[in-house]
Coordinates of C-alpha atoms in Angstrom, one line a residue:
X1 CA 59.1 -39.1 -143.4
X2 CA 61.5 -38.9 -140.5
X3 CA 65.0 -37.6 -140.7
X4 CA 68.0 -38.4 -138.5
X5 CA 67.9 -34.8 -137.1
X6 CA 64.2 -35.2 -136.0
X7 CA 64.9 -38.5 -134.3
X8 CA 67.9 -37.1 -132.4
X9 CA 66.0 -34.0 -131.4
X10 CA 63.0 -35.8 -130.1
X11 CA 62.9 -35.3 -126.3
X12 CA 61.0 -37.3 -123.7
X13 CA 57.7 -36.0 -122.5
X14 CA 55.4 -37.0 -119.6
X15 CA 53.6 -39.4 -121.8
X16 CA 54.7 -41.6 -124.7
X17 CA 54.2 -40.1 -128.2
X18 CA 54.7 -41.1 -131.8
X19 CA 56.7 -39.8 -134.7
X20 CA 55.4 -41.1 -138.0
X21 CA 57.8 -42.3 -140.8
X22 CA 56.3 -44.0 -143.8
X23 CA 54.1 -47.0 -144.7
X24 CA 52.8 -47.1 -141.1
X25 CA 56.3 -47.3 -139.5
X26 CA 56.6 -44.9 -136.5
X27 CA 59.0 -44.1 -133.6
X28 CA 57.5 -44.2 -130.1
X29 CA 59.3 -41.9 -127.6
X30 CA 58.8 -43.0 -124.1
X31 CA 59.0 -40.9 -120.9
X32 CA 62.3 -42.7 -120.0
X33 CA 63.8 -41.3 -123.2
X34 CA 63.9 -44.7 -125.0
X35 CA 62.9 -44.6 -128.7
X36 CA 61.3 -47.7 -130.2
X37 CA 60.4 -48.6 -133.8
X38 CA 56.8 -49.9 -134.1
X39 CA 54.1 -50.7 -136.6
X40 CA 50.3 -51.0 -136.0
X41 CA 48.3 -53.1 -138.4
X42 CA 45.5 -55.6 -138.5
X43 CA 45.9 -59.4 -139.1
X44 CA 42.8 -61.5 -139.7
X45 CA 40.7 -58.6 -138.3
X46 CA 42.7 -58.2 -135.1
X47 CA 44.8 -55.2 -134.1
X48 CA 48.6 -56.0 -133.9
X49 CA 51.6 -54.0 -132.9
X50 CA 55.0 -55.1 -134.3
X51 CA 58.1 -53.8 -132.4
X52 CA 61.3 -53.9 -134.4
X53 CA 63.8 -52.6 -131.9
X54 CA 65.2 -49.4 -130.3
X55 CA 67.0 -46.5 -131.9
X56 CA 69.9 -45.9 -132.2
X57 CA 70.7 -49.7 -131.9
X58 CA 68.3 -50.1 -134.9
X59 CA 69.0 -47.2 -137.2
X60 CA 66.4 -45.4 -139.4
X61 CA 67.6 -47.3 -142.5
X62 CA 67.6 -50.6 -140.8
X63 CA 64.2 -50.0 -139.3
X64 CA 62.8 -49.2 -142.7
X65 CA 64.4 -52.4 -144.1
X66 CA 63.0 -54.5 -141.3
X67 CA 59.6 -52.9 -141.7
X68 CA 59.5 -53.6 -145.5
X69 CA 60.5 -57.2 -144.9
X70 CA 57.9 -57.7 -142.2
X71 CA 55.1 -56.1 -144.4
X72 CA 56.1 -58.3 -147.3
X73 CA 56.0 -61.4 -145.2
X74 CA 52.7 -60.5 -143.6
X75 CA 51.0 -59.7 -146.9
X76 CA 52.3 -62.9 -148.4
X77 CA 51.1 -65.1 -145.5
X78 CA 47.7 -66.7 -146.1
X79 CA 45.0 -65.2 -143.9
X80 CA 44.3 -67.6 -141.0
X81 CA 41.0 -69.2 -140.4
X82 CA 38.6 -68.5 -137.5
X83 CA 40.5 -70.6 -135.0
X84 CA 43.9 -69.0 -135.8
X85 CA 42.4 -65.5 -135.7
X86 CA 41.0 -66.2 -132.2
X87 CA 44.4 -67.2 -130.7
X88 CA 47.3 -64.8 -130.9
X89 CA 51.0 -65.4 -131.4
X90 CA 53.2 -65.1 -128.4
X91 CA 54.4 -61.7 -129.6
X92 CA 50.9 -60.4 -130.0
X93 CA 50.0 -61.7 -126.6
X94 CA 53.1 -60.1 -125.1
X95 CA 52.2 -56.7 -126.7
X96 CA 48.8 -56.9 -125.1
X97 CA 50.4 -57.7 -121.8
X98 CA 52.9 -54.8 -122.1
X99 CA 50.0 -52.4 -122.8
X100 CA 48.5 -53.2 -119.4
X101 CA 51.8 -53.8 -117.5
X102 CA 54.1 -50.9 -118.5
X103 CA 52.0 -48.1 -117.0
X104 CA 52.3 -49.8 -113.6
X105 CA 56.1 -50.0 -113.7
X106 CA 57.9 -47.9 -111.0
X107 CA 61.3 -47.4 -112.7
X108 CA 61.4 -45.5 -115.9
X109 CA 64.2 -47.5 -117.3
X110 CA 62.0 -50.6 -117.3
X111 CA 59.7 -49.0 -119.8
X112 CA 62.3 -49.9 -122.4
X113 CA 64.2 -52.8 -120.7
X114 CA 61.2 -55.1 -120.3
X115 CA 60.1 -55.0 -124.0
X116 CA 63.8 -55.1 -125.0
X117 CA 64.3 -58.4 -123.1
X118 CA 61.4 -60.0 -124.9
X119 CA 62.6 -58.7 -128.3
X120 CA 66.1 -60.0 -127.7
X121 CA 65.6 -63.3 -126.0
X122 CA 62.0 -64.5 -126.7
X123 CA 60.5 -63.2 -129.9
X124 CA 63.2 -64.8 -132.1
X125 CA 62.5 -68.2 -130.6
X126 CA 58.7 -68.3 -130.1
X127 CA 57.4 -64.9 -131.1
X128 CA 55.5 -65.9 -134.2
X129 CA 54.1 -69.2 -132.8
X130 CA 50.5 -69.4 -131.7
X131 CA 50.6 -69.1 -127.9
X132 CA 48.5 -72.2 -127.5
X133 CA 51.0 -74.2 -129.5
X134 CA 54.0 -73.4 -127.4
X135 CA 55.2 -76.3 -125.2
X136 CA 56.7 -76.4 -121.8
X137 CA 59.9 -78.0 -123.2
X138 CA 60.3 -75.0 -125.5
X139 CA 60.1 -72.6 -122.6
X140 CA 62.4 -74.6 -120.4
X141 CA 65.0 -74.8 -123.2
X142 CA 64.7 -71.1 -123.9
X143 CA 65.3 -69.9 -120.3
X144 CA 68.0 -72.5 -119.6
X145 CA 70.0 -71.4 -122.6
X146 CA 70.0 -67.8 -121.3
X147 CA 71.1 -69.0 -117.8
X148 CA 73.8 -71.2 -119.3
X149 CA 75.2 -68.2 -121.2
X150 CA 76.1 -66.6 -117.8
X151 CA 73.1 -64.2 -117.7
X152 CA 71.5 -65.5 -114.5
X153 CA 69.5 -62.4 -113.6
X154 CA 68.3 -62.0 -117.2
X155 CA 67.2 -65.7 -117.3
X156 CA 65.1 -65.2 -114.2
X157 CA 63.5 -62.0 -115.4
X158 CA 62.7 -63.5 -118.8
X159 CA 61.2 -66.5 -117.2
X160 CA 59.0 -64.3 -115.0
X161 CA 57.9 -62.2 -118.0
X162 CA 57.0 -65.2 -120.1
X163 CA 54.8 -66.5 -117.2
X164 CA 53.2 -63.0 -116.9
X165 CA 52.4 -63.0 -120.7
X166 CA 50.8 -66.4 -120.4
X167 CA 48.9 -65.4 -117.2
X168 CA 47.6 -62.3 -119.0
X169 CA 46.5 -64.4 -122.0
X170 CA 44.5 -66.6 -119.6
X171 CA 43.0 -63.7 -117.7
X172 CA 41.9 -62.0 -120.9
X173 CA 40.3 -65.1 -122.4
X174 CA 42.8 -65.7 -125.1
X175 CA 43.7 -69.2 -123.8
X176 CA 42.3 -71.4 -121.1
X177 CA 45.6 -72.8 -119.6
X178 CA 49.3 -72.5 -120.2
X179 CA 52.6 -74.4 -119.7
X180 CA 54.6 -71.5 -118.1
X181 CA 53.7 -71.8 -114.4
X182 CA 56.7 -71.5 -112.0
X183 CA 59.1 -71.4 -114.9
X184 CA 61.9 -70.0 -112.8
X185 CA 62.1 -73.3 -110.8
X186 CA 64.0 -75.0 -113.7
X187 CA 66.9 -72.5 -113.4
X188 CA 69.9 -73.0 -111.1
X189 CA 70.6 -70.9 -108.0
X190 CA 70.7 -67.2 -108.6
X191 CA 73.7 -65.4 -107.4
X192 CA 72.5 -62.8 -104.8
X193 CA 73.8 -59.3 -105.5
X194 CA 74.3 -57.2 -102.4
X195 CA 74.7 -53.5 -102.5
X196 CA 78.2 -52.7 -101.3
X197 CA 78.4 -50.7 -98.1
X198 CA 81.3 -49.4 -96.1
X199 CA 81.5 -50.6 -92.5
X200 CA 80.5 -48.0 -89.9
X201 CA 84.1 -47.3 -88.9
X202 CA 84.8 -46.1 -92.5
X203 CA 81.7 -43.9 -92.8
X204 CA 83.6 -40.8 -91.7
X205 CA 86.2 -41.1 -94.5
X206 CA 83.5 -41.6 -97.0
X207 CA 81.6 -38.5 -95.8
X208 CA 84.8 -36.4 -95.9
X209 CA 85.4 -37.5 -99.5
X210 CA 81.8 -36.5 -100.4
X211 CA 82.2 -33.1 -98.7
X212 CA 85.1 -32.4 -101.1
X213 CA 83.3 -33.4 -104.3
X214 CA 83.5 -30.5 -106.7
X215 CA 79.9 -30.5 -108.2
X216 CA 77.5 -28.9 -105.7
X217 CA 74.3 -30.6 -106.8
X218 CA 75.9 -34.0 -106.9
X219 CA 77.5 -33.4 -103.6
X220 CA 74.2 -32.3 -102.1
X221 CA 72.5 -35.4 -103.5
X222 CA 75.0 -37.8 -101.9
X223 CA 74.7 -36.1 -98.6
X224 CA 70.9 -36.1 -98.7
X225 CA 71.1 -39.8 -99.6
X226 CA 73.3 -40.4 -96.5
X227 CA 71.1 -38.4 -94.1
X228 CA 67.7 -39.6 -95.4
X229 CA 68.6 -43.1 -96.6
X230 CA 65.7 -43.1 -99.1
X231 CA 65.8 -45.1 -102.3
X232 CA 67.8 -43.5 -105.1
X233 CA 64.9 -43.0 -107.5
X234 CA 62.9 -41.4 -104.7
X235 CA 65.6 -38.9 -104.1
X236 CA 66.8 -38.1 -107.6
X237 CA 63.2 -37.5 -108.9
X238 CA 62.1 -35.5 -105.9
X239 CA 60.4 -32.1 -106.6
X240 CA 60.7 -29.2 -104.2
X241 CA 57.0 -29.2 -103.5
X242 CA 57.3 -32.4 -101.5
X243 CA 59.4 -30.7 -98.8
X244 CA 57.9 -28.8 -95.9
X245 CA 60.9 -26.9 -94.5
X246 CA 58.9 -25.1 -92.0
X247 CA 57.7 -26.2 -88.5
X248 CA 56.7 -29.6 -89.8
X249 CA 60.2 -30.3 -91.2
X250 CA 58.9 -33.2 -93.2
X251 CA 59.5 -34.7 -96.6
X252 CA 56.3 -36.4 -97.8
X253 CA 56.8 -38.7 -100.8
X254 CA 53.4 -39.4 -102.4
X255 CA 52.4 -43.0 -102.6
X256 CA 51.4 -42.4 -106.3
X257 CA 55.1 -41.6 -107.1
X258 CA 56.4 -44.8 -105.5
X259 CA 53.6 -47.1 -106.5
X260 CA 52.2 -47.4 -103.0
X261 CA 48.8 -46.8 -101.5
X262 CA 50.2 -44.6 -98.7
X263 CA 52.7 -41.8 -98.6
X264 CA 56.2 -42.2 -97.2
X265 CA 57.2 -39.6 -94.6
X266 CA 60.8 -38.6 -94.0
X267 CA 61.5 -36.4 -90.9
X268 CA 64.1 -33.7 -91.8
X269 CA 66.9 -33.3 -89.3
X270 CA 68.6 -29.9 -88.7
X271 CA 71.4 -31.0 -91.0
X272 CA 69.1 -31.9 -93.8
X273 CA 67.2 -28.6 -93.5
X274 CA 70.6 -26.8 -93.8
X275 CA 71.4 -28.8 -96.9
X276 CA 68.1 -28.0 -98.5
X277 CA 68.5 -24.3 -97.7
X278 CA 71.9 -24.2 -99.4
X279 CA 70.6 -26.2 -102.4
X280 CA 67.6 -24.0 -102.8
X281 CA 69.9 -21.1 -103.8
X282 CA 70.9 -23.1 -106.9
X283 CA 67.8 -25.2 -107.8
X284 CA 65.0 -23.7 -105.7
X285 CA 63.6 -21.7 -108.6
X286 CA 62.9 -24.8 -110.6
X287 CA 60.6 -27.7 -110.0
X288 CA 63.2 -30.4 -109.2
X289 CA 65.5 -30.8 -106.2
X290 CA 68.3 -32.3 -108.3
X291 CA 67.9 -31.3 -111.9
X292 CA 70.1 -32.6 -114.7
X293 CA 73.0 -30.3 -115.7
X294 CA 72.0 -30.3 -119.4
X295 CA 68.3 -31.1 -119.0
X296 CA 67.0 -29.0 -116.0
X297 CA 63.4 -30.1 -116.6
X298 CA 64.5 -33.7 -115.9
X299 CA 66.2 -35.1 -112.8
X300 CA 69.8 -36.1 -112.7
X301 CA 70.4 -39.5 -114.3
X302 CA 70.2 -42.7 -112.2
X303 CA 73.9 -43.1 -112.5
X304 CA 75.0 -39.6 -111.6
X305 CA 75.4 -40.2 -107.8
X306 CA 76.7 -43.8 -108.3
X307 CA 79.5 -42.6 -110.7
X308 CA 80.4 -39.8 -108.3
X309 CA 81.1 -42.5 -105.7
X310 CA 83.2 -44.3 -108.3
X311 CA 85.2 -41.2 -108.9
X312 CA 85.8 -40.9 -105.2
X313 CA 87.4 -44.4 -105.2
X314 CA 84.4 -46.3 -103.8
X315 CA 83.6 -48.5 -106.8
X316 CA 82.8 -52.0 -105.4
X317 CA 83.0 -50.6 -101.9
X318 CA 79.9 -48.5 -101.5
X319 CA 76.8 -47.6 -103.6
X320 CA 74.0 -45.0 -103.1
X321 CA 71.8 -47.8 -101.9
X322 CA 74.5 -48.7 -99.5
X323 CA 73.5 -45.7 -97.3
X324 CA 70.3 -47.6 -96.5
X325 CA 72.3 -50.7 -95.4
X326 CA 74.7 -48.4 -93.4
X327 CA 71.8 -46.7 -91.6
X328 CA 70.1 -50.0 -90.9
X329 CA 73.3 -51.5 -89.4
X330 CA 74.2 -48.5 -87.2
X331 CA 70.6 -47.9 -86.0
X332 CA 70.1 -51.5 -85.1
X333 CA 73.4 -52.0 -83.5
X334 CA 73.0 -48.9 -81.4
X335 CA 70.2 -50.6 -79.4
X336 CA 68.5 -47.2 -79.0
X337 CA 65.6 -47.7 -81.5
X338 CA 62.9 -50.3 -81.8
X339 CA 63.3 -52.5 -85.0
X340 CA 59.7 -51.6 -86.0
X341 CA 60.7 -47.9 -86.0
X342 CA 63.8 -48.6 -88.1
X343 CA 61.9 -50.7 -90.6
X344 CA 59.2 -48.1 -91.0
X345 CA 61.7 -45.4 -91.8
X346 CA 63.4 -47.7 -94.3
X347 CA 59.9 -48.0 -95.8
X348 CA 60.0 -51.8 -95.7
X349 CA 56.3 -52.1 -96.0
X350 CA 54.2 -54.9 -97.5
X351 CA 53.8 -54.2 -101.1
X352 CA 50.5 -55.9 -101.2
X353 CA 48.5 -53.1 -99.8
X354 CA 45.4 -55.3 -99.3
X355 CA 47.3 -57.1 -96.5
X356 CA 46.7 -54.4 -93.9
X357 CA 45.6 -50.8 -93.6
X358 CA 48.5 -48.4 -92.9
X359 CA 48.6 -45.7 -90.2
X360 CA 50.5 -42.7 -91.6
X361 CA 51.4 -41.5 -88.0
X362 CA 53.0 -44.8 -87.0
X363 CA 56.1 -44.0 -84.9
X364 CA 56.5 -40.6 -86.3
X365 CA 57.6 -39.0 -83.0
X366 CA 60.2 -41.7 -82.5
X367 CA 61.3 -41.5 -86.1
X368 CA 61.9 -37.7 -85.7
X369 CA 64.2 -38.4 -82.8
X370 CA 65.9 -41.2 -84.6
X371 CA 66.6 -39.2 -87.8
X372 CA 68.1 -36.4 -85.8
X373 CA 70.3 -38.9 -84.0
X374 CA 71.4 -40.4 -87.3
X375 CA 72.4 -37.1 -88.7
X376 CA 74.3 -36.3 -85.5
X377 CA 76.0 -39.7 -85.8
X378 CA 77.1 -38.9 -89.4
X379 CA 78.4 -35.5 -88.4
X380 CA 80.4 -37.1 -85.6
X381 CA 81.8 -39.8 -87.9
X382 CA 82.8 -37.1 -90.4
X383 CA 84.5 -35.0 -87.7
X384 CA 86.0 -38.1 -86.0
X385 CA 84.2 -37.0 -82.8
X386 CA 82.5 -39.1 -80.1
X387 CA 79.2 -40.7 -81.2
X388 CA 76.0 -38.9 -80.0
X389 CA 73.8 -40.2 -77.2
X390 CA 70.1 -40.8 -77.7

């Protein structure tokens, strides 16, 4: 049986793993660090996985109590006939969808947030119903109630996930049709959330504040975010092996790491090469560019850089993602660089890779010049000096 100490000490690994408790109850530890209580069993000859919730929200004692109650209810329920055995409950269909979907998710936090959203908002309403008995009206009422509670973004995500579960059930032959098509259309307008970004004339003050930030690794991370304007996850999870600091001066982000068919190449300016040289003194012996302070085998958390900006007084004024918006604004307004070159460096590619083949060398020479110009622009802004020419 598990103990509280074992649960707290269980660290994330590259792949999910299980810690067995008793009576079939076990704790799954995901690569994201999330820990989920689950139970595998068979009902009417079909494999089922029951998910109770996440630790520490659901304690060990509460998980055991929920497990005992579920087992008692399952054993007391008459075994279904052939037709019921062939058609799963919504929860069983969702578990099957998650098994196929979760390995494709790009962000590690979604490994826990996607199942959690179903556990919180959907399973209590329709989880134990046969999926072919669920009506459109039930689904509409469910997502509208979430929207009406003020959780607009959650309502949209839940609606999308419900549709995906039903689509998966159709695709795998569990049902022939479903009532969840275009479920998001019944919701009101979604408030668009923009990533705050300082205007170009305030970029210098921001950079000077970052340059004075006391933690070296966090400071380097923010400056690299400014100079390379890559996505936050691409930066914080970057290993040293992706950087060619020699003649090529190129950071190659593998497509497999960002769920793309092709790699993303980031030319390294002279300023970025100096940043990497200084950073290598502190983290170059390890695998990761920006390791966590307490967990050096894992990257800094997704909030480390953002909270540093908060501490500098930029909460609501600028985010890490805001460097992408800042770069896009300045580069486009300069009139020096073709829009296609800027968009390519921002990695605004069609996510459906079947749409067109991609040439890795597209605009690379121009992008090298542009990225050096951008770093020079940042330096001039920080020093309050005249802006660089092309």
